[in-house]
Rosetta silent file (secondary structure, phi, psi, omega in degrees, C-alpha in Angstrom):
SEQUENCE: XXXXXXXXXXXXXXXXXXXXXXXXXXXXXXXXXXXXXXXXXXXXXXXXXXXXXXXXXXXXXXXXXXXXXXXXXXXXXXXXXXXXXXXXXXXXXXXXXXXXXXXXXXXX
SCORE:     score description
SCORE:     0.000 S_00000001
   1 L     0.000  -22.663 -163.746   12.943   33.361   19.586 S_00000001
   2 H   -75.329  -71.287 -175.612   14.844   31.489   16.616 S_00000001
   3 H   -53.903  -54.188 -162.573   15.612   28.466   19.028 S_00000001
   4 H   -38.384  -40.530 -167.045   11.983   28.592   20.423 S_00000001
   5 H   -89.235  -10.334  165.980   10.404   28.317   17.011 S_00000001
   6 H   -83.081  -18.092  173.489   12.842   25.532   15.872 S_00000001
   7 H  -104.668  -35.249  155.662   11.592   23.164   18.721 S_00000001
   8 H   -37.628  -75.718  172.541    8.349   23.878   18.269 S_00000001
   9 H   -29.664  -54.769 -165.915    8.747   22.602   14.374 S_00000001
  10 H   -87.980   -3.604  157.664   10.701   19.511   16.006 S_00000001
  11 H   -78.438  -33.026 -174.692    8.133   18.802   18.443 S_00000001
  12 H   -82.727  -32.469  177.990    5.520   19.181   16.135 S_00000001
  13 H   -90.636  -11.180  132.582    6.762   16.654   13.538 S_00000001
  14 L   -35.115  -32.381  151.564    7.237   14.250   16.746 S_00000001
  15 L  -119.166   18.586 -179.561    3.699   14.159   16.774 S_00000001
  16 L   -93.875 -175.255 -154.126    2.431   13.750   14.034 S_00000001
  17 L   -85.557  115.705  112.792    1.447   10.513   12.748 S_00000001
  18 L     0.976  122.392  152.173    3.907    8.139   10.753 S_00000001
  19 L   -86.870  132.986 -146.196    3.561    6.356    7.910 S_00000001
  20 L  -101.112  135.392  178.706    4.656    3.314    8.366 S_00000001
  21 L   -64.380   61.543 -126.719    8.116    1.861    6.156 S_00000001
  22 L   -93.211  144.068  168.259    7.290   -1.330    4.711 S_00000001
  23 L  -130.673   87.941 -113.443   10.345   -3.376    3.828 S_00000001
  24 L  -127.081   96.180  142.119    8.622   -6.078    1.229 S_00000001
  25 L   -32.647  112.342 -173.438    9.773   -9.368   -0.798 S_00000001
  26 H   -81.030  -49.373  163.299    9.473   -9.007   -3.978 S_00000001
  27 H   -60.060  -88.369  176.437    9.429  -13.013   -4.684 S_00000001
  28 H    24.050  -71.555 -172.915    7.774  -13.139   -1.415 S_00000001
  29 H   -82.322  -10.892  177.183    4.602  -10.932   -2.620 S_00000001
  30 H   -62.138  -54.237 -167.711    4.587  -12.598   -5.714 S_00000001
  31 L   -83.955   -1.617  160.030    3.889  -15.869   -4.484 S_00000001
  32 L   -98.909   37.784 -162.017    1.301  -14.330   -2.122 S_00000001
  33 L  -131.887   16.914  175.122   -0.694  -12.406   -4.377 S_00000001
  34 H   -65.884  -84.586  170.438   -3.044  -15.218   -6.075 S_00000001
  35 H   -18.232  -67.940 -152.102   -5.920  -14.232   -4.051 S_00000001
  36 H   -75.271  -42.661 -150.511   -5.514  -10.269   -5.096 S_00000001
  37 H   -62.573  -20.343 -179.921   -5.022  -11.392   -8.840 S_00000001
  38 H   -58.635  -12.790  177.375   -9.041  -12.198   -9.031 S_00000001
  39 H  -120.082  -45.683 -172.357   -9.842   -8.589   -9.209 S_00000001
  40 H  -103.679   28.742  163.021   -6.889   -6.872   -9.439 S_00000001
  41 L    86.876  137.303 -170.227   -4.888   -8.642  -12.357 S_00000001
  42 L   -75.202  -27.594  168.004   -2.165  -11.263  -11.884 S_00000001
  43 L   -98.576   17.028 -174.543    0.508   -8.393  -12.363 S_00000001
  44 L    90.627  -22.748  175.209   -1.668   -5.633  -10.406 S_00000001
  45 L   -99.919  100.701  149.596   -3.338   -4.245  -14.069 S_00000001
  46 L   -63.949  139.298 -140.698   -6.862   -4.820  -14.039 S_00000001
  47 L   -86.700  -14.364 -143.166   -8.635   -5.349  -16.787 S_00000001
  48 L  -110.725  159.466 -170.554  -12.390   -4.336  -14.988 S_00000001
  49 L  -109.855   -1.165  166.852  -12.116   -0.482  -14.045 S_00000001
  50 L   -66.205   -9.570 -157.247  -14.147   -1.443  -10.354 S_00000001
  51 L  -110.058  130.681 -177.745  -10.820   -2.849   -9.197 S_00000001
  52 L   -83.678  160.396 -175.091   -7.656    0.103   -9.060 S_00000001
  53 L  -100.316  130.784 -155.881   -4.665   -1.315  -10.690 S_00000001
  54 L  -113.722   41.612  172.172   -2.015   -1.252   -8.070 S_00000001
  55 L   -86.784  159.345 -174.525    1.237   -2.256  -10.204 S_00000001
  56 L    58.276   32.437 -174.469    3.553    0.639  -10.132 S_00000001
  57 L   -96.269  149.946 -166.645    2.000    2.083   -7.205 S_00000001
  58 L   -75.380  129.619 -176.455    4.224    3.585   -4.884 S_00000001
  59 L   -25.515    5.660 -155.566    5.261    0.552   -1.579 S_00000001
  60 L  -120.281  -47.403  176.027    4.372    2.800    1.036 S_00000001
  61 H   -58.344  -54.293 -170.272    1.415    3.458   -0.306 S_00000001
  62 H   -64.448  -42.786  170.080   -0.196    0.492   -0.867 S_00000001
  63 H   -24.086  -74.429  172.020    1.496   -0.977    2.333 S_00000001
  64 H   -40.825  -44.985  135.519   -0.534    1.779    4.070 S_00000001
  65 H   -15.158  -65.918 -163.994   -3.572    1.240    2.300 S_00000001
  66 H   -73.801  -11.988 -160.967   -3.348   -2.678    3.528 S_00000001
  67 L  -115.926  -13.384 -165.918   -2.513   -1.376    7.403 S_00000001
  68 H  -111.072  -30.058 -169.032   -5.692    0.883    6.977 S_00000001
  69 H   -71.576  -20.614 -171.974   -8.396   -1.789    5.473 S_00000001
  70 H   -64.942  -76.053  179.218   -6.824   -4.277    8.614 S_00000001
  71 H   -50.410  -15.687 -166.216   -7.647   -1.263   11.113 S_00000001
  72 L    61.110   22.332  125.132  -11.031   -0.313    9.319 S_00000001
  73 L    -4.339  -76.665 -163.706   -9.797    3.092    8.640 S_00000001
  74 L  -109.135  107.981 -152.752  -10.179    2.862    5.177 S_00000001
  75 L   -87.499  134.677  163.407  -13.839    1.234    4.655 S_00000001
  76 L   178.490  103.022 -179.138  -14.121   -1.683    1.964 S_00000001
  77 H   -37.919  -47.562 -169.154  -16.460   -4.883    2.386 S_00000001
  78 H   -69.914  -54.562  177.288  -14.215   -6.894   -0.090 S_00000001
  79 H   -80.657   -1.399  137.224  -11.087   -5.646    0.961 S_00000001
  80 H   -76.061   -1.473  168.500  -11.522   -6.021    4.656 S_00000001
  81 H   -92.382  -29.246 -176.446  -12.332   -9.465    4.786 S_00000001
  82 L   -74.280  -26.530  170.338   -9.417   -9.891    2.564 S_00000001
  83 L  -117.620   57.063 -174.152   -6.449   -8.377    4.802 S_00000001
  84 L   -82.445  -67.687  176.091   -8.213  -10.030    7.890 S_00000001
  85 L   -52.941  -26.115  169.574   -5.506  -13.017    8.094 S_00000001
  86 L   -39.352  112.429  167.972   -2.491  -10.517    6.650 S_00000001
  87 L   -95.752 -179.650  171.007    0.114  -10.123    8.776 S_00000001
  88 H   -52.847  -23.051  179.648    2.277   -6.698    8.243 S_00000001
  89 H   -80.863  -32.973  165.017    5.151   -8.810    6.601 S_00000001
  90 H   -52.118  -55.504 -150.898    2.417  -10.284    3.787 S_00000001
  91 H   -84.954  -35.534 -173.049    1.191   -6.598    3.411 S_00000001
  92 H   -75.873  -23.686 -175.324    4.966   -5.031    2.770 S_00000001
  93 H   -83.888  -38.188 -176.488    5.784   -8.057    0.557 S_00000001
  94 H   -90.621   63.831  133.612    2.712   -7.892   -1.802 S_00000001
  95 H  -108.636  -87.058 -178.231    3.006   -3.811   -1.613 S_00000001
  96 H     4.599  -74.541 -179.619    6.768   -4.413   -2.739 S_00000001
  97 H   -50.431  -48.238 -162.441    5.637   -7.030   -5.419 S_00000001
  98 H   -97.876   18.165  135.222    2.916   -4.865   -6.908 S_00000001
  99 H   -55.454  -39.647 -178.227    5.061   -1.517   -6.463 S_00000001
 100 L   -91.205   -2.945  176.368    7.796   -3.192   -8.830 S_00000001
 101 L   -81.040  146.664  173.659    5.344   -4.096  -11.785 S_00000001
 102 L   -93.207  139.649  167.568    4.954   -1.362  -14.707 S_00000001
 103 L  -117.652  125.234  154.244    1.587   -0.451  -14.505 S_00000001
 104 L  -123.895  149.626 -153.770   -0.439    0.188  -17.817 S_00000001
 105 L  -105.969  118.258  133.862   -2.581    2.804  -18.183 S_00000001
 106 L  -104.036 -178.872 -156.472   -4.975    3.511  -20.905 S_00000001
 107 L   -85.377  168.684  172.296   -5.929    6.471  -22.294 S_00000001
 108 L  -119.697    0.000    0.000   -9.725    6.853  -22.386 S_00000001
């Protein structure tokens, strides 16, 4: 019963979904990130509170994020026209870039 219920568990995380591993340029995302800086800050901290500030966000995430607005997953007029042209190597390097920025936060 022991074995049974251990290949269940390894069957089950066999199906589940992935997140996908982005492995991201830091120079790279830098010099691709002009376009993002109009909302979201030339380092990722935005000054306007419509736009999330994505420096010190974790790569994976934001990677993910960028692979879900592509797919239309994750619903946003502005930011689905914007990772139309993106390939996955653009979205892991500017995830990277704005993953390595300190992001500050104020208090409110």
């Amino acid at each position: 019963m022991k074995h049974f219920a251990l290949m269940a568990l390894a069957l089950s995380c066999l199906s589940a979904p992935a997140l996908a591993d982005p492995t991201g340029n830091i120079d790279q995302g830098k010099a691709k990130s002009t376009t993002c800086a109009a909302c979201h800050g030339v380092d990722g901290n935005s000054q306007a509170a419509m736009f999330p500030k994505l420096a010190g966000q974790h790569p994976d995430y934001l990677y993910n994020a960028l692979l879900e607005y592509k797919a239309g997953t994750r619903k946003n007029a502005i930011m689905g026209g914007q990772v139309t042209n993106l390939s996955e190597q653009d979205m892991a390097d500017l995830a990277a870039y704005f993953g390595s920025q300190k992001g500050l936060y104020l208090k409110r």
